[in-house]
CSV table of C-alpha atoms and ligand atoms in Angstrom, one decimal:
chain,number,residue,atom,x,y,z
A,17,MET,CA,21.7,7.6,20.2
A,18,LEU,CA,20.7,4.2,20.1
A,19,MET,CA,22.6,2.2,17.6
A,20,LEU,CA,20.7,-0.5,16.7
A,21,PRO,CA,21.9,-3.2,14.1
A,22,ARG,CA,19.1,-3.2,11.6
A,23,LEU,CA,16.7,-0.6,10.0
A,24,LEU,CA,13.6,-2.8,11.2
A,25,SER,CA,14.9,-2.6,14.8
A,26,MET,CA,14.8,1.3,14.5
A,27,GLU,CA,11.1,1.5,15.0
A,28,PHE,CA,11.4,3.2,18.3
A,29,CYS,CA,14.1,6.0,17.2
A,30,PHE,CA,12.4,9.2,16.0
A,31,CYS,CA,15.6,10.1,14.1
A,32,TYR,CA,19.0,8.2,13.5
A,33,LYS,CA,21.8,9.9,12.1
A,34,TRP,CA,23.5,7.3,10.2
A,35,ARG,CA,26.5,8.6,8.5
A,36,MET,CA,28.2,11.3,6.6
A,37,ASN,CA,30.5,10.0,3.9
A,38,GLY,CA,33.2,12.6,4.4
A,39,PRO,CA,33.1,16.5,3.2
A,40,ARG,CA,30.4,17.3,0.8
A,41,GLN,CA,28.7,20.4,-0.6
A,42,ILE,CA,25.2,20.2,1.1
A,43,GLN,CA,23.2,22.4,-1.2
A,44,ASN,CA,19.9,20.3,-1.8
A,45,LEU,CA,18.1,17.9,0.4
A,46,ALA,CA,16.7,14.5,-1.0
A,47,LEU,CA,14.0,12.7,0.5
A,48,ILE,CA,14.0,9.1,0.0
A,49,GLY,CA,11.9,6.2,1.0
A,50,PHE,CA,9.1,3.7,0.3
A,51,MET,CA,5.6,4.6,-1.2
A,52,GLY,CA,3.5,6.1,1.5
A,53,THR,CA,6.0,7.3,3.6
A,54,GLY,CA,5.0,11.1,3.2
A,55,LYS,CA,8.0,12.2,1.0
A,56,SER,CA,5.9,14.6,-1.4
A,57,CYS,CA,3.8,16.1,1.4
A,58,VAL,CA,7.0,16.5,3.7
A,59,GLY,CA,9.0,17.6,1.0
A,60,ARG,CA,6.5,20.4,-0.1
A,61,MET,CA,6.5,21.8,3.7
A,62,VAL,CA,10.0,21.6,4.1
A,63,ALA,CA,11.1,23.5,0.8
A,64,SER,CA,8.7,26.1,1.9
A,65,GLN,CA,10.5,26.5,5.1
A,66,LEU,CA,13.7,26.7,3.6
A,67,HIS,CA,12.8,29.1,0.9
A,68,PHE,CA,13.9,25.9,-1.4
A,69,ASP,CA,12.6,25.1,-4.7
A,70,PHE,CA,10.6,21.6,-4.4
A,71,ILE,CA,10.9,18.8,-7.2
A,72,ASP,CA,8.8,15.6,-7.2
A,73,THR,CA,10.6,13.4,-9.3
A,74,ASP,CA,7.1,11.5,-10.2
A,75,GLU,CA,5.4,14.8,-11.1
A,76,LEU,CA,8.2,15.8,-13.2
A,77,ILE,CA,8.8,12.7,-15.0
A,78,GLU,CA,4.8,12.6,-15.7
A,79,ALA,CA,4.7,16.5,-16.9
A,80,ARG,CA,7.8,15.8,-19.2
A,81,ALA,CA,6.3,12.5,-20.6
A,82,GLY,CA,2.9,13.9,-20.8
A,83,LYS,CA,1.5,10.6,-19.1
A,84,SER,CA,1.2,9.2,-15.8
A,85,VAL,CA,3.8,6.9,-14.3
A,86,GLY,CA,1.1,4.0,-14.4
A,87,GLU,CA,1.0,4.9,-18.4
A,88,ILE,CA,4.8,4.6,-18.5
A,89,PHE,CA,5.0,1.3,-16.6
A,90,ALA,CA,2.2,0.0,-18.7
A,91,GLN,CA,3.3,1.1,-22.2
A,92,ASP,CA,7.1,1.3,-22.1
A,93,GLY,CA,7.8,-1.0,-19.2
A,94,GLU,CA,9.6,-0.4,-15.4
A,95,THR,CA,13.0,-0.5,-16.9
A,96,ALA,CA,12.4,2.4,-19.4
A,97,PHE,CA,10.7,3.9,-16.1
A,98,ARG,CA,13.9,3.4,-14.3
A,99,LYS,CA,16.1,4.9,-17.0
A,100,ILE,CA,14.2,8.2,-16.9
A,101,GLU,CA,14.6,8.3,-13.1
A,102,GLY,CA,18.4,7.6,-13.4
A,103,ASP,CA,18.8,10.3,-16.1
A,104,LEU,CA,16.8,12.8,-13.9
A,105,VAL,CA,18.8,12.3,-10.7
A,106,ALA,CA,22.0,13.2,-12.9
A,107,GLU,CA,20.2,16.3,-13.7
A,108,LEU,CA,19.0,17.3,-10.6
A,109,SER,CA,22.2,16.7,-8.8
A,110,ARG,CA,23.3,19.8,-10.9
A,111,ARG,CA,20.8,22.0,-8.9
A,112,GLN,CA,21.2,24.1,-5.7
A,113,GLY,CA,18.8,25.1,-3.2
A,114,THR,CA,16.1,22.4,-3.9
A,115,VAL,CA,14.3,19.9,-2.1
A,116,PHE,CA,13.5,16.6,-4.0
A,117,SER,CA,10.9,14.2,-3.2
A,118,THR,CA,12.0,10.8,-4.9
A,119,GLY,CA,9.8,7.9,-6.1
A,120,GLY,CA,10.0,4.9,-3.7
A,121,GLY,CA,12.6,2.8,-5.9
A,122,LEU,CA,14.6,5.7,-7.2
A,123,ALA,CA,16.9,5.3,-4.4
A,124,ALA,CA,17.2,1.8,-4.6
A,125,ASN,CA,20.0,2.0,-6.8
A,126,ALA,CA,23.5,2.3,-6.1
A,127,GLU,CA,24.3,5.0,-8.6
A,128,ASN,CA,21.3,7.0,-7.9
A,129,LEU,CA,22.0,7.0,-4.4
A,130,LYS,CA,25.6,7.9,-5.0
A,131,THR,CA,24.6,10.7,-7.8
A,132,LEU,CA,22.1,12.1,-4.8
A,133,LYS,CA,24.5,12.2,-2.0
A,134,GLU,CA,27.1,14.2,-4.1
A,135,THR,CA,25.1,17.4,-3.3
A,136,ALA,CA,22.1,16.5,-1.0
A,137,LEU,CA,21.7,15.5,2.6
A,138,VAL,CA,19.7,12.3,1.8
A,139,VAL,CA,16.9,11.5,4.2
A,140,CYS,CA,15.1,8.4,4.5
A,141,LEU,CA,11.5,8.7,5.6
A,142,TRP,CA,10.5,5.4,7.3
A,143,ALA,CA,7.7,3.2,8.1
A,144,THR,CA,6.7,-0.6,8.8
A,145,SER,CA,5.0,-2.4,5.7
A,146,GLU,CA,1.8,-2.6,7.8
A,147,THR,CA,1.7,1.2,8.2
A,148,ILE,CA,2.5,1.6,4.5
A,149,TRP,CA,-0.1,-0.6,3.5
A,150,GLU,CA,-2.7,1.2,5.8
A,151,ARG,CA,-1.8,4.7,4.0
A,152,VAL,CA,-2.0,3.4,0.2
A,153,ARG,CA,-4.4,0.9,0.4
A,154,HIS,CA,-7.1,3.0,-1.0
A,155,GLN,CA,-5.1,4.7,-3.7
A,156,THR,CA,-5.1,3.1,-7.3
A,157,HIS,CA,-2.1,5.0,-8.9
A,158,ARG,CA,0.9,3.0,-8.1
A,159,PRO,CA,1.2,0.4,-10.5
A,160,LEU,CA,3.7,-1.9,-8.4
A,161,LEU,CA,1.2,-2.2,-6.0
A,162,ARG,CA,-1.7,-3.3,-8.5
A,163,ASP,CA,-1.1,-7.0,-7.2
A,164,ALA,CA,-2.8,-9.9,-6.0
A,165,ASP,CA,-1.3,-9.4,-2.7
A,166,PRO,CA,-0.3,-6.1,-2.3
A,167,LEU,CA,0.9,-6.2,1.2
A,168,ALA,CA,3.0,-9.3,0.5
A,169,LYS,CA,4.5,-7.1,-2.3
A,170,ILE,CA,5.2,-4.3,-0.3
A,171,GLN,CA,6.8,-6.4,2.3
A,172,ARG,CA,9.1,-8.1,-0.2
A,173,LEU,CA,10.0,-4.7,-2.0
A,174,LEU,CA,10.8,-3.1,1.2
A,175,ALA,CA,13.0,-6.0,2.5
A,176,GLU,CA,14.9,-5.7,-0.9
A,177,ARG,CA,15.3,-1.9,-0.7
A,178,GLU,CA,16.2,-1.9,2.9
A,179,PRO,CA,19.9,-2.2,2.3
A,180,TYR,CA,20.0,0.8,0.0
A,181,TYR,CA,17.5,3.0,2.4
A,182,ARG,CA,20.0,2.4,5.1
A,183,GLN,CA,22.5,4.2,3.2
A,184,ALA,CA,20.7,7.5,4.0
A,185,ASP,CA,22.4,10.1,5.8
A,186,VAL,CA,19.3,10.6,8.2
A,187,LEU,CA,16.6,8.0,9.1
A,188,VAL,CA,13.1,9.8,10.2
A,189,ASN,CA,10.6,7.2,11.4
A,190,THR,CA,7.3,8.3,10.4
A,191,GLU,CA,5.4,5.9,12.5
A,192,MET,CA,3.3,7.5,15.2
A,193,ARG,CA,4.3,10.9,14.3
A,194,SER,CA,2.3,13.7,12.8
A,195,THR,CA,3.6,15.2,9.4
A,196,LYS,CA,4.5,18.6,11.2
A,197,GLU,CA,6.8,16.6,13.7
A,198,VAL,CA,8.5,14.8,10.5
A,199,VAL,CA,8.9,18.0,9.0
A,200,GLN,CA,10.6,19.7,12.0
A,201,GLN,CA,13.1,16.9,12.1
A,202,VAL,CA,13.9,16.9,8.7
A,203,LEU,CA,14.6,20.7,8.8
A,204,HIS,CA,16.5,20.2,12.2
A,205,GLN,CA,18.7,17.4,10.3
A,206,PHE,CA,19.4,19.5,7.3
A,207,ARG,CA,20.4,22.7,9.4
A,208,LEU,CA,22.7,20.6,11.3
A,209,ALA,CA,24.1,19.1,8.2
A,210,GLN,CA,24.8,22.7,6.6
A,211,SER,CA,26.2,24.2,9.8
A,212,ARG,CA,29.0,21.4,9.9
A,213,PRO,CA,32.3,22.5,8.2
A,214,SER,CA,32.7,20.8,4.7
B,507,S3P,C1,7.8,3.3,-6.9
B,507,S3P,C2,7.1,4.3,-6.2
B,507,S3P,C3,6.4,5.7,-7.0
B,507,S3P,C4,6.5,5.8,-8.6
B,507,S3P,C5,6.4,4.3,-9.2
B,507,S3P,C6,7.2,3.5,-8.6
B,507,S3P,C7,8.2,2.4,-6.5
B,507,S3P,O1,6.6,7.0,-6.1
B,507,S3P,O2,8.0,6.4,-8.5
B,507,S3P,O3,5.2,4.1,-8.8
B,507,S3P,O4,9.0,1.7,-7.3
B,507,S3P,O5,8.3,2.2,-5.3
B,507,S3P,P1,6.0,7.2,-4.5
B,507,S3P,O6,7.1,6.4,-3.7
B,507,S3P,O7,6.1,8.5,-4.5
B,507,S3P,O8,4.5,6.2,-4.5
C-alpha cells in the first residue's frame, strides 16, 4: 500500500484505505466527494448489489422542499441548504442497510462527517479538478458552478474541501476507471469493513 502524504498525490492509487476510527457499527455506506465524481450513479449500483436502500441526499431534499437545489440556493440561500443537509444527516444516521449518496458539500463539515461515520463506512470518490470540469461542464443544474470561471471555482472548492475528504475511511480514485470498476472497489471495501470484528 502506498503511503502518500497528500490526497492530490494519490492520483495513481486506485484505492487507498485511510483509517478506521476504532470499533463502529458499519451498517450503512456513505459516498462523499466533489460534484461530478459519480456518487449517485455508483451509489445506485452499489445499493442494488448489496440489496440496500438507496438515498441521494439532494434528491430527498428536493422532494421534501418541492423545489430544486438551485431554487433552494436562489430563494433561501446556501446557509439554509446546509442546515437542511445537516438535519438530514442526523436523520439518516439512524437508518440501517442504506447507501447514501451525499451532495458534494455535505461532508465538508466536521459535524456531518462525524455523524456519517457513526453508522456508515465513508467512502470518498476522487477526481482531479480538470476531470471534474470535463464531466460537469455541460450541466447547468449546480448553483455553485454558475460562475464566471467555473474551473477556478472547482479548484478553489476542492482545495478547501480536501482536508474533509481526506478523513473518509476509503478513497477510491475514479480517474481512468470505469463506473463498474469503481463500484467493484466500493463493494470490496464495504465487505472488508463489515467482516472486521467491531
Ligand atoms: C454541492 C453539490 C451538489 C449539491 C449542491 C451543492 C456542493 O451535489 O448538493 O449543488 O456544495 O458541492 P452533487 O455533488 O451531487 O453535484
